[in-house]
Coordinates of C-alpha atoms in Angstrom, one line a residue:
Chain A
M1 CA -16.2 11.2 18.4
A2 CA -19.1 9.6 16.1
E3 CA -22.0 9.4 19.0
Q4 CA -25.1 8.2 18.9
D5 CA -26.6 11.3 18.9
Q6 CA -25.5 11.4 15.0
I7 CA -27.2 9.5 14.2
S8 CA -31.2 9.0 14.8
F9 CA -33.6 7.8 12.9
Q10 CA -36.9 7.7 11.5
R11 CA -39.5 5.8 10.4
G12 CA -39.9 6.9 6.8
D13 CA -42.8 4.7 5.8
D14 CA -44.4 1.6 7.9
T15 CA -41.7 -0.8 5.9
T16 CA -38.7 1.7 5.6
L17 CA -36.3 2.8 8.1
L18 CA -34.6 6.2 7.5
V19 CA -31.2 6.3 9.1
R20 CA -30.7 10.2 9.7
F21 CA -26.4 11.0 10.2
S22 CA -25.5 14.3 11.4
G23 CA -21.9 16.6 12.6
A24 CA -18.7 15.6 11.4
W25 CA -17.9 11.4 11.8
R26 CA -14.6 11.2 12.1
L27 CA -12.4 8.2 12.5
R28 CA -9.9 9.1 15.2
G29 CA -12.5 9.3 18.0
G30 CA -14.4 5.8 17.5
L31 CA -16.6 4.1 15.4
P32 CA -20.6 4.1 16.0
S33 CA -21.8 0.3 15.8
A34 CA -24.2 -0.6 13.4
S35 CA -25.9 -2.9 15.7
L36 CA -28.0 1.0 16.9
V37 CA -29.9 0.4 13.8
D38 CA -30.4 -3.5 14.6
R39 CA -31.4 -2.6 17.8
E40 CA -34.2 -0.6 16.0
L41 CA -34.4 -3.4 13.3
Q42 CA -35.6 -5.2 15.7
S43 CA -38.3 -3.1 17.6
A44 CA -40.3 -3.0 14.1
A45 CA -40.1 -6.8 12.2
Q46 CA -42.3 -5.6 9.1
V47 CA -39.3 -3.3 8.2
R48 CA -38.3 -3.9 4.6
G49 CA -35.6 -1.5 3.8
V50 CA -33.1 1.2 4.9
A51 CA -32.6 4.9 3.6
F52 CA -30.6 7.1 4.7
D53 CA -30.1 11.0 5.0
T54 CA -27.4 13.0 5.1
K55 CA -28.5 16.4 4.6
E56 CA -26.8 17.0 8.2
L57 CA -23.8 15.5 7.9
I58 CA -21.0 18.1 8.7
S59 CA -17.6 15.7 7.4
W60 CA -17.3 12.1 6.9
D61 CA -14.5 10.0 6.4
S62 CA -13.6 6.4 6.9
S63 CA -15.7 5.6 10.0
V64 CA -18.7 6.5 7.7
L65 CA -17.6 3.7 5.4
A66 CA -16.6 0.9 8.1
F67 CA -20.6 2.1 9.0
L68 CA -22.0 1.8 6.3
V69 CA -20.3 -1.7 5.4
E70 CA -21.4 -3.7 8.6
L71 CA -24.5 -2.2 7.9
S72 CA -24.9 -3.3 5.1
E73 CA -24.2 -7.1 5.4
L74 CA -26.2 -6.7 8.6
C75 CA -29.0 -5.6 5.3
R76 CA -27.8 -8.4 3.3
Q77 CA -28.4 -11.4 6.7
R78 CA -31.9 -9.9 7.0
G79 CA -32.6 -9.9 3.6
I80 CA -33.5 -6.1 4.4
N81 CA -33.2 -4.0 1.1
M82 CA -30.5 -0.9 1.5
D83 CA -31.3 2.5 -0.6
R84 CA -28.2 4.7 -1.3
A85 CA -29.7 7.3 -2.3
G86 CA -29.4 9.6 0.3
L87 CA -25.8 9.2 0.5
P88 CA -23.2 11.5 -0.7
A89 CA -22.1 10.5 -4.2
G90 CA -18.7 10.2 -3.0
V91 CA -19.4 7.7 -0.2
R92 CA -21.2 5.6 -2.8
R93 CA -18.8 4.9 -4.7
L94 CA -16.2 3.9 -2.4
L95 CA -18.6 1.1 -0.9
H96 CA -19.2 0.4 -4.5
L97 CA -15.4 0.1 -4.3
A98 CA -15.2 -2.1 -1.4
E99 CA -17.6 -4.3 -2.6
A100 CA -16.8 -4.4 -6.1
V101 CA -13.8 -7.6 -5.4
P102 CA -15.7 -10.5 -3.7
E103 CA -13.9 -11.7 -0.9
K104 CA -10.7 -14.2 -1.5
K105 CA -11.5 -17.6 0.8
R106 CA -8.4 -17.7 2.6
A107 CA -6.0 -20.6 1.5
Q108 CA -4.8 -22.9 3.6
R109 CA -1.5 -22.7 4.7
R110 CA 0.7 -25.4 5.5
G111 CA 4.7 -25.9 6.4
R112 CA 4.4 -23.5 9.4
S113 CA 7.1 -24.2 12.2
I114 CA 5.7 -24.7 15.2
F115 CA 7.0 -21.5 17.0
S116 CA 6.0 -19.7 14.0
P117 CA 4.2 -16.0 16.3
T118 CA 0.6 -16.6 15.3
R119 CA 0.1 -20.5 13.8
G120 CA 1.8 -23.6 14.5
R121 CA 1.3 -25.3 18.1
F122 CA 2.9 -21.9 19.8
G123 CA 1.3 -19.3 18.1
H124 CA -2.3 -21.0 18.6
R125 CA -1.4 -21.4 22.6
R126 CA -0.3 -18.1 22.7
R127 CA -3.7 -16.9 21.0
R128 CA -5.7 -18.9 23.2
L129 CA -3.8 -17.6 26.5
F130 CA -3.7 -14.0 24.8
G131 CA -7.2 -14.7 23.7
R132 CA -8.1 -14.0 19.5
D133 CA -8.1 -10.4 19.4
A134 CA -5.2 -9.7 21.3
Q135 CA -2.8 -7.7 19.2
V136 CA 0.5 -10.5 19.4
P137 CA 3.6 -8.9 18.4
R138 CA 4.8 -10.0 15.9
R139 CA 9.2 -10.3 15.1
D140 CA 11.0 -7.5 15.3
E141 CA 9.2 -4.7 13.9
R142 CA 6.1 -5.4 16.1
Y143 CA 8.2 -4.7 18.9
L144 CA 10.1 -1.9 17.5
C145 CA 6.7 -0.2 18.2
S146 CA 5.7 -2.2 20.7
A147 CA 8.4 -0.8 22.6
L148 CA 8.0 2.8 21.9
P149 CA 8.3 5.4 24.8
H150 CA 4.1 5.9 24.9
E151 CA 2.1 4.7 26.6
G152 CA 1.9 1.2 24.5
A153 CA 4.6 -1.0 27.0
L154 CA 5.6 -3.5 25.8
P155 CA 3.4 -6.7 26.3
A156 CA 4.7 -9.9 28.8
C157 CA 4.0 -12.1 25.4
G158 CA 6.6 -9.9 23.3
S159 CA 9.3 -10.3 25.8
F160 CA 8.3 -14.4 26.1
L161 CA 8.8 -14.7 22.4
L162 CA 11.5 -12.8 22.6
I163 CA 13.3 -14.2 24.7
Q164 CA 12.4 -17.9 23.4
Q165 CA 13.4 -15.9 19.8
C166 CA 17.1 -15.1 21.1
G167 CA 17.5 -17.2 23.9
A168 CA 16.3 -21.0 24.3
Q169 CA 16.3 -21.4 20.0
A170 CA 19.9 -20.6 20.9
L171 CA 20.8 -23.2 23.1
P172 CA 21.6 -26.2 21.2
I173 CA 24.3 -24.1 19.6
V174 CA 25.6 -22.3 23.2
T175 CA 25.2 -25.9 24.6
L176 CA 27.7 -27.8 21.8
I177 CA 29.6 -24.7 22.6
S178 CA 29.9 -25.2 26.5
F179 CA 30.2 -28.9 25.7
L180 CA 33.7 -28.5 23.3
V181 CA 35.0 -25.6 25.2
G182 CA 34.7 -27.8 28.4
V183 CA 36.3 -30.4 27.0
I184 CA 39.0 -28.2 26.0
L185 CA 40.0 -26.4 29.5
A186 CA 40.2 -29.9 31.2
F187 CA 42.3 -31.6 29.0
V188 CA 44.4 -28.7 29.0
G189 CA 45.1 -28.3 32.4
A190 CA 45.0 -31.6 33.2
V191 CA 47.7 -32.2 31.0
Q192 CA 50.1 -29.1 32.5
L193 CA 48.4 -29.3 36.2
K194 CA 49.5 -32.7 36.1
Q195 CA 53.5 -31.7 35.8
F196 CA 53.0 -30.7 39.6
G197 CA 50.5 -32.8 40.5
A198 CA 48.4 -30.9 41.1
Q199 CA 45.1 -32.7 39.0
I200 CA 42.7 -31.7 41.8
Y201 CA 42.9 -28.1 40.5
V202 CA 41.2 -29.3 37.4
A203 CA 37.5 -28.7 38.8
D204 CA 38.7 -25.4 40.4
L205 CA 40.2 -24.7 36.3
V206 CA 37.1 -25.7 34.9
G207 CA 34.6 -24.5 37.3
I208 CA 36.1 -20.9 37.6
A209 CA 37.0 -20.6 34.7
I210 CA 33.3 -21.0 33.2
V211 CA 31.7 -19.3 36.0
R212 CA 34.1 -15.9 36.2
E213 CA 34.5 -15.4 32.7
M214 CA 34.7 -17.8 29.9
G215 CA 30.7 -18.8 30.1
A216 CA 29.6 -15.5 29.9
M217 CA 32.1 -14.8 27.1
M218 CA 31.8 -16.8 24.4
T219 CA 27.7 -17.0 25.2
G220 CA 27.7 -13.7 24.1
I221 CA 30.7 -14.3 21.5
I222 CA 27.8 -16.5 20.3
M223 CA 25.2 -13.9 20.7
A224 CA 26.9 -11.7 18.6
G225 CA 27.2 -14.0 15.8
R226 CA 23.9 -15.1 16.1
T227 CA 21.8 -12.0 17.7
G228 CA 23.7 -9.1 17.1
A229 CA 24.1 -10.6 13.0
A230 CA 20.7 -11.1 13.1
F231 CA 19.7 -7.8 14.5
A232 CA 21.2 -5.8 12.0
A233 CA 20.4 -7.8 9.2
Q234 CA 16.8 -7.6 10.1
L235 CA 17.2 -3.7 10.8
G236 CA 19.7 -3.1 7.4
T237 CA 17.2 -5.1 5.6
M238 CA 14.2 -3.1 7.0
K239 CA 16.4 0.3 5.5
V240 CA 16.9 -1.1 1.8
T241 CA 13.0 -1.9 1.9
Q242 CA 12.5 1.1 3.3
E243 CA 10.3 -0.2 6.1
I244 CA 12.1 2.4 8.3
D245 CA 10.9 5.4 6.1
A246 CA 7.9 4.3 6.5
F247 CA 7.9 4.0 10.3
T248 CA 9.3 7.3 10.0
T249 CA 6.8 8.9 8.1
L250 CA 3.8 6.8 10.1
G251 CA 5.4 9.8 13.0
L252 CA 7.1 7.3 14.7
L253 CA 10.1 9.0 15.4
A254 CA 13.0 6.3 14.2
S255 CA 15.4 8.1 16.6
G256 CA 12.6 7.2 19.6
I257 CA 11.8 3.3 18.3
F258 CA 15.7 2.3 18.0
S259 CA 16.4 3.8 21.5
A260 CA 13.3 2.0 22.6
A261 CA 14.4 -0.7 20.5
A262 CA 18.1 -1.0 22.2
R263 CA 16.2 -0.9 25.6
D264 CA 14.5 -3.9 24.7
R265 CA 17.6 -5.5 23.4
F266 CA 19.6 -4.9 26.2
G267 CA 16.5 -6.6 28.6
F268 CA 15.6 -10.0 26.7
D269 CA 19.6 -10.3 26.0
D270 CA 20.7 -10.0 29.7
A271 CA 17.9 -12.3 30.5
S272 CA 18.4 -14.7 28.0
A273 CA 22.5 -14.2 28.4
V274 CA 22.4 -15.3 32.1
S275 CA 20.2 -17.9 31.7
L276 CA 22.3 -19.6 28.6
R277 CA 25.2 -19.0 30.4
R278 CA 23.7 -21.3 33.6
F279 CA 22.9 -23.2 31.3
R280 CA 26.3 -23.4 29.6
R281 CA 27.9 -23.5 33.0
C282 CA 26.3 -26.4 33.9
A283 CA 27.3 -28.5 31.1
G284 CA 30.9 -27.3 31.5
R285 CA 31.7 -27.9 34.7
G286 CA 29.7 -31.4 34.1
H287 CA 32.5 -32.3 30.9
G288 CA 35.3 -30.8 33.1
R289 CA 35.2 -33.0 36.1
H290 CA 33.8 -36.3 34.1
R291 CA 37.0 -35.0 31.4
E292 CA 39.4 -34.7 34.7
C293 CA 38.2 -37.9 36.1
S294 CA 38.9 -39.5 32.9
I295 CA 42.7 -38.6 32.6
S296 CA 43.2 -39.2 36.4
P297 CA 41.1 -41.4 37.9
G298 CA 42.6 -41.2 41.1
P299 CA 40.4 -41.2 44.5
R300 CA 41.7 -37.8 45.5
T301 CA 40.1 -36.5 42.4
F302 CA 37.0 -37.9 44.0
A303 CA 38.1 -36.6 47.6
R304 CA 38.4 -33.3 46.3
P305 CA 35.7 -31.7 49.0
S306 CA 34.2 -29.0 47.4
M307 CA 35.7 -26.2 44.3
R308 CA 36.8 -22.5 45.4
L309 CA 33.7 -21.1 43.7
G310 CA 32.1 -18.4 45.9
L311 CA 28.5 -16.5 45.2
T312 CA 31.2 -13.2 44.5
D313 CA 32.3 -15.4 40.7
L314 CA 28.5 -16.6 40.0
F315 CA 27.5 -12.9 40.6
G316 CA 30.9 -11.4 38.8
G317 CA 29.6 -14.1 35.8
V318 CA 25.8 -12.8 36.0
F319 CA 26.8 -8.9 35.7
K320 CA 29.2 -10.0 32.8
S321 CA 27.0 -11.5 31.2
A322 CA 24.4 -8.7 31.4
V323 CA 27.1 -6.2 30.0
Y324 CA 28.0 -8.7 27.2
G325 CA 23.7 -8.6 26.3
V326 CA 24.1 -5.0 26.4
L327 CA 27.3 -4.4 24.2
V328 CA 25.9 -7.0 21.4
A329 CA 22.3 -4.9 21.2
L330 CA 23.6 -2.1 21.0
S331 CA 26.5 -3.1 18.4
G332 CA 23.5 -5.2 16.3
C333 CA 21.3 -2.4 16.0
L334 CA 23.4 0.2 15.9
R335 CA 25.4 -1.4 12.5
G336 CA 21.8 -1.9 11.4
I337 CA 20.7 1.4 11.6
Q338 CA 24.4 2.6 10.4
C339 CA 23.3 0.3 6.7
G340 CA 23.4 1.7 3.1
N341 CA 20.6 0.9 1.0
S342 CA 22.0 -2.3 -0.9
S343 CA 22.3 -6.0 -1.0
S344 CA 25.3 -5.9 0.2
A345 CA 25.2 -3.1 2.5
V346 CA 23.2 -6.0 4.5
G347 CA 25.7 -8.4 4.9
D348 CA 28.4 -5.5 5.6
A349 CA 26.1 -4.5 8.8
A350 CA 25.5 -8.1 10.1
T351 CA 29.5 -8.7 9.9
S352 CA 30.5 -5.8 11.1
A353 CA 28.0 -6.0 14.2
V354 CA 29.8 -9.7 14.8
V355 CA 33.0 -8.1 14.9
T356 CA 32.1 -4.6 16.7
G357 CA 30.2 -7.2 19.0
I358 CA 33.1 -9.6 19.5
V359 CA 35.5 -7.0 19.9
A360 CA 33.4 -5.3 22.3
I361 CA 32.8 -7.8 23.9
V362 CA 36.3 -9.1 24.7
A363 CA 37.5 -5.6 25.2
A364 CA 35.0 -5.1 28.4
C365 CA 35.9 -9.1 29.9
G366 CA 39.5 -7.5 29.5
I367 CA 38.5 -4.5 31.3
F368 CA 36.2 -6.7 34.1
A369 CA 39.5 -8.6 34.6
V370 CA 41.5 -5.5 35.4
V371 CA 39.0 -4.2 37.5
F372 CA 38.3 -7.1 39.3
Y373 CA 41.9 -7.9 40.3
V374 CA 42.1 -4.3 41.6
L375 CA 38.9 -4.6 43.8
G376 CA 40.5 -7.8 44.6
I377 CA 37.1 -9.6 43.9
Chain B
M1 CA 18.5 20.2 -2.0
A2 CA 21.7 18.7 -2.0
Y3 CA 24.3 15.9 -1.2
G4 CA 26.8 17.8 0.5
S5 CA 28.4 19.9 -1.6
F6 CA 26.3 18.4 -5.0
V7 CA 23.8 20.8 -5.3
L8 CA 20.4 18.3 -7.5
M9 CA 18.3 21.1 -7.5
R10 CA 18.0 24.9 -6.8
D11 CA 15.4 27.9 -6.7
L12 CA 12.8 24.9 -5.8
N13 CA 9.6 27.4 -5.5
F14 CA 5.8 25.6 -5.7
T15 CA 2.7 26.2 -3.7
I16 CA -0.2 22.7 -3.7
N17 CA -3.5 23.8 -3.1
D18 CA -6.3 21.4 -1.2
G19 CA -7.6 19.1 -4.0
D20 CA -4.7 19.3 -6.7
V21 CA -3.5 16.7 -8.2
F22 CA 0.2 17.3 -8.4
I23 CA 3.1 14.9 -9.7
I24 CA 6.3 15.7 -10.6
M25 CA 7.7 14.3 -13.4
G26 CA 10.9 13.9 -14.6
G27 CA 13.7 11.6 -16.1
S28 CA 15.4 8.7 -14.3
G29 CA 17.8 10.4 -11.6
S30 CA 16.7 13.9 -11.9
G31 CA 15.5 13.7 -8.3
K32 CA 11.6 13.6 -7.7
S33 CA 11.8 10.7 -5.3
T34 CA 15.0 12.8 -3.5
L35 CA 11.9 15.6 -3.7
L36 CA 9.7 13.3 -2.1
R37 CA 12.2 12.5 0.7
H38 CA 13.1 16.3 1.6
L39 CA 8.7 16.8 1.7
I40 CA 8.3 14.5 3.9
G41 CA 11.8 14.9 6.3
L42 CA 13.4 11.3 5.0
N43 CA 16.4 14.4 4.1
E44 CA 16.8 18.4 5.1
P45 CA 17.1 20.6 2.2
A46 CA 20.4 22.5 2.3
Q47 CA 18.2 25.7 1.8
G48 CA 14.9 27.1 2.0
E49 CA 11.7 25.7 4.2
I50 CA 8.4 23.9 3.6
F51 CA 5.1 24.5 4.8
Y52 CA 1.8 22.4 5.2
R53 CA -0.3 25.3 5.6
A54 CA 0.6 27.5 8.0
D55 CA 3.4 24.7 9.8
N56 CA 6.6 25.0 9.2
F57 CA 7.7 22.0 8.5
T58 CA 11.8 22.2 8.3
K59 CA 12.2 24.3 11.6
A60 CA 9.7 22.0 13.4
D61 CA 10.7 20.6 16.5
P62 CA 10.0 16.7 16.6
A63 CA 6.8 16.7 18.4
K64 CA 4.7 18.8 15.5
R65 CA 7.1 16.9 12.8
Q66 CA 5.0 14.3 14.5
E67 CA 1.8 16.1 14.0
I68 CA 2.1 17.3 10.5
L69 CA 3.5 14.0 9.3
R70 CA 0.1 12.6 10.8
R71 CA -1.9 14.5 8.7
T72 CA 0.1 12.3 6.0
G73 CA 0.0 9.6 4.2
V74 CA 2.8 8.1 2.1
L75 CA 3.1 5.2 -0.7
F76 CA 6.9 3.9 -1.7
Q77 CA 7.7 2.9 -4.6
S78 CA 7.7 -0.8 -3.1
G79 CA 5.0 -0.7 -1.3
A80 CA 7.5 -0.7 2.2
L81 CA 4.9 -2.5 4.2
W82 CA 6.2 -4.7 7.3
S83 CA 7.2 -7.4 6.2
S84 CA 6.7 -9.7 9.6
M85 CA 3.0 -8.0 10.2
T86 CA 0.2 -9.1 8.5
L87 CA -1.4 -6.7 6.0
A88 CA -4.7 -6.1 8.5
E89 CA -1.8 -5.4 11.0
N90 CA 0.3 -3.4 8.7
I91 CA -3.3 -0.9 8.2
G92 CA -4.2 -0.9 11.8
L93 CA -0.9 0.1 13.3
A94 CA -1.2 3.9 12.8
L95 CA -4.5 3.1 13.8
E96 CA -3.3 2.0 16.9
E97 CA -1.1 4.4 17.4
Y98 CA -3.5 7.0 16.6
T99 CA -6.9 7.1 17.0
D100 CA -9.4 5.3 20.9
L101 CA -10.1 2.6 18.2
N102 CA -10.5 -0.9 19.7
P103 CA -9.1 -4.2 18.6
H104 CA -12.0 -5.2 16.7
E105 CA -12.5 -1.6 15.3
I106 CA -9.5 -1.6 13.4
R107 CA -9.9 -4.4 12.5
E108 CA -13.0 -3.4 10.6
I109 CA -11.2 -0.3 9.3
A110 CA -8.5 -2.5 8.4
S111 CA -11.0 -4.8 6.2
L112 CA -12.0 -2.0 4.4
K113 CA -8.9 -0.2 3.6
L114 CA -7.5 -3.4 1.6
A115 CA -11.0 -3.8 0.7
L116 CA -11.1 -1.0 -1.5
V117 CA -8.2 -2.2 -3.2
G118 CA -9.8 -5.4 -4.4
L119 CA -7.3 -7.5 -1.3
K120 CA -10.7 -8.4 0.7
G121 CA -10.4 -11.5 2.9
F122 CA -5.8 -10.5 2.6
E123 CA -6.6 -9.5 6.2
D124 CA -3.8 -12.2 7.9
Y125 CA -1.6 -12.6 4.6
Y126 CA 1.8 -11.1 5.2
P127 CA 3.6 -9.2 2.6
S128 CA 5.6 -12.0 1.6
E129 CA 2.8 -14.3 0.8
I130 CA 0.9 -12.3 -2.0
S131 CA 2.7 -10.7 -4.8
G132 CA 4.5 -7.2 -5.6
G133 CA 1.3 -5.4 -7.2
M134 CA -0.5 -6.3 -4.0
Q135 CA 1.2 -5.6 -2.2
K136 CA 1.5 -2.0 -4.1
R137 CA -1.8 -1.7 -3.2
A138 CA -2.0 -2.7 0.1
G139 CA 1.4 0.0 1.1
L140 CA -1.6 2.3 -0.8
S141 CA -4.0 0.6 2.0
R142 CA -1.8 2.0 4.7
A143 CA -1.0 5.4 3.4
M144 CA -4.6 5.8 3.4
A145 CA -5.3 4.1 6.9
L146 CA -5.6 7.8 9.0
D147 CA -7.2 9.9 6.2
P148 CA -4.9 11.7 5.6
E149 CA -4.8 15.3 4.1
I150 CA -2.2 15.1 2.0
L151 CA -0.9 11.5 -0.4
F152 CA 2.6 11.3 -1.5
S153 CA 3.2 8.7 -4.0
T154 CA 6.9 8.3 -5.6
N155 CA 4.4 6.0 -8.1
L156 CA 1.1 7.4 -8.4
R157 CA 0.0 4.8 -11.5
P158 CA 1.7 1.9 -11.1
A159 CA 0.5 0.0 -13.7
S160 CA -0.1 -2.7 -10.8
I161 CA -3.1 -0.4 -9.1
P162 CA -6.4 0.4 -11.5
L163 CA -7.4 3.3 -12.1
A164 CA -10.2 3.6 -9.7
H165 CA -8.0 3.1 -6.9
V166 CA -5.6 5.6 -7.9
C167 CA -9.1 7.7 -8.3
W168 CA -10.2 7.0 -4.7
T169 CA -7.0 8.0 -3.5
I170 CA -6.6 11.4 -5.0

């Protein structure tokens, strides 16, 4: 680390401050601050120039450059001349290169979504919440990195953003499907049960079907089509554009990244699947009751005291939704990683992820049905 | 080097010394990029070994490989910037992972690296918001983020990168 004792100061004459560098300056350890020089300059107000002595500088890297760039800006603000003659030739050349192109003024960006991770209404709110310099994750690549199995755990704000992207933003489509499934179940059930005078059980039919099976399964299928395909397409595109190779060559093992990513996916898929399923279940039940009433508005329907819906059904549905979330995440990540190196391969990967996810969910649903039957749940 | 039973190159044997600028030239499809992928561990050689100084890269365990790879930087042909991160974040990720720098210092280094390729002021831009040539320059910055001992490039002198910047990388 470039410690303070690697910089020393000497007053060359009354108006020049000599900054002496020594030792090895390495980026990995940290950066000294130009405020060290600033304090020296404040203590001697008559200083009009800064010079450098690097005879004892053993080795250097970007840490020296960053320090000098900051110092250069400080000198410019104070109107102090910076004499670079004492710097190594390589440092002088790089400083010249860094200053060769003037800074571009930031262009105004327009048309940002309010859901933009860094800008827009949500982005600014999160900035205020987590601080301006907070390393706010941005979409999946950032999360892949954040979820690496080292000290950098996935930040809470990243989880929140993932849930927002894959959960809350999927609510409209899930709601629509829920509404339609609820209506279909109610109509089909009412028509059939009416033959036996058992319309009163339509509510049970819709409620139990939604809570135990259909809620979790339909949400899982929707998530497979929406989120699973998105995972596969994004990972596939990253592969095509060599972004995954870049992760690997950075020393972040791809296998580690993706296994961590998969775990990450499971987590938020569970959460979002559960929340969506709850939302959908309510919608489905509501519509089921409503339709039942419209078909057979007899007093017995309204006199039905309660449905035979218990906590076992509820927890069974929640458990299934968690498993379906895992399957969606697995299929999306797996097909994305297996993607080829062409644009058509990305499309194939997305398609394959959806198909794999749906097949896995339906198969799991069948297995659950058998197991629950055997266990008497 | 081989893809399955198809042998692409055989009897490769070369040494690159400190300070060397080692250029591999050849026609399209001759295996230049494939050779590079073998050198950086993205592909495994069918036979033979690759050494970084005394370290056997081919037979190294994953941890050792990571350690070796941290001493290298790779500039991919298309830049391969992570599209959902800003340029500063692209550069800062490696610094965040492998140094003890705080966020302010990381930002400072990222700005410096971008300034060295003429992209000062573009820290908060996403790769999709800049031109292809600028993306390559930003990719060069990212490759040099950790001041690597070895820089690999699949395209040493693309037309969009000024010669001065290439000299800096060398």
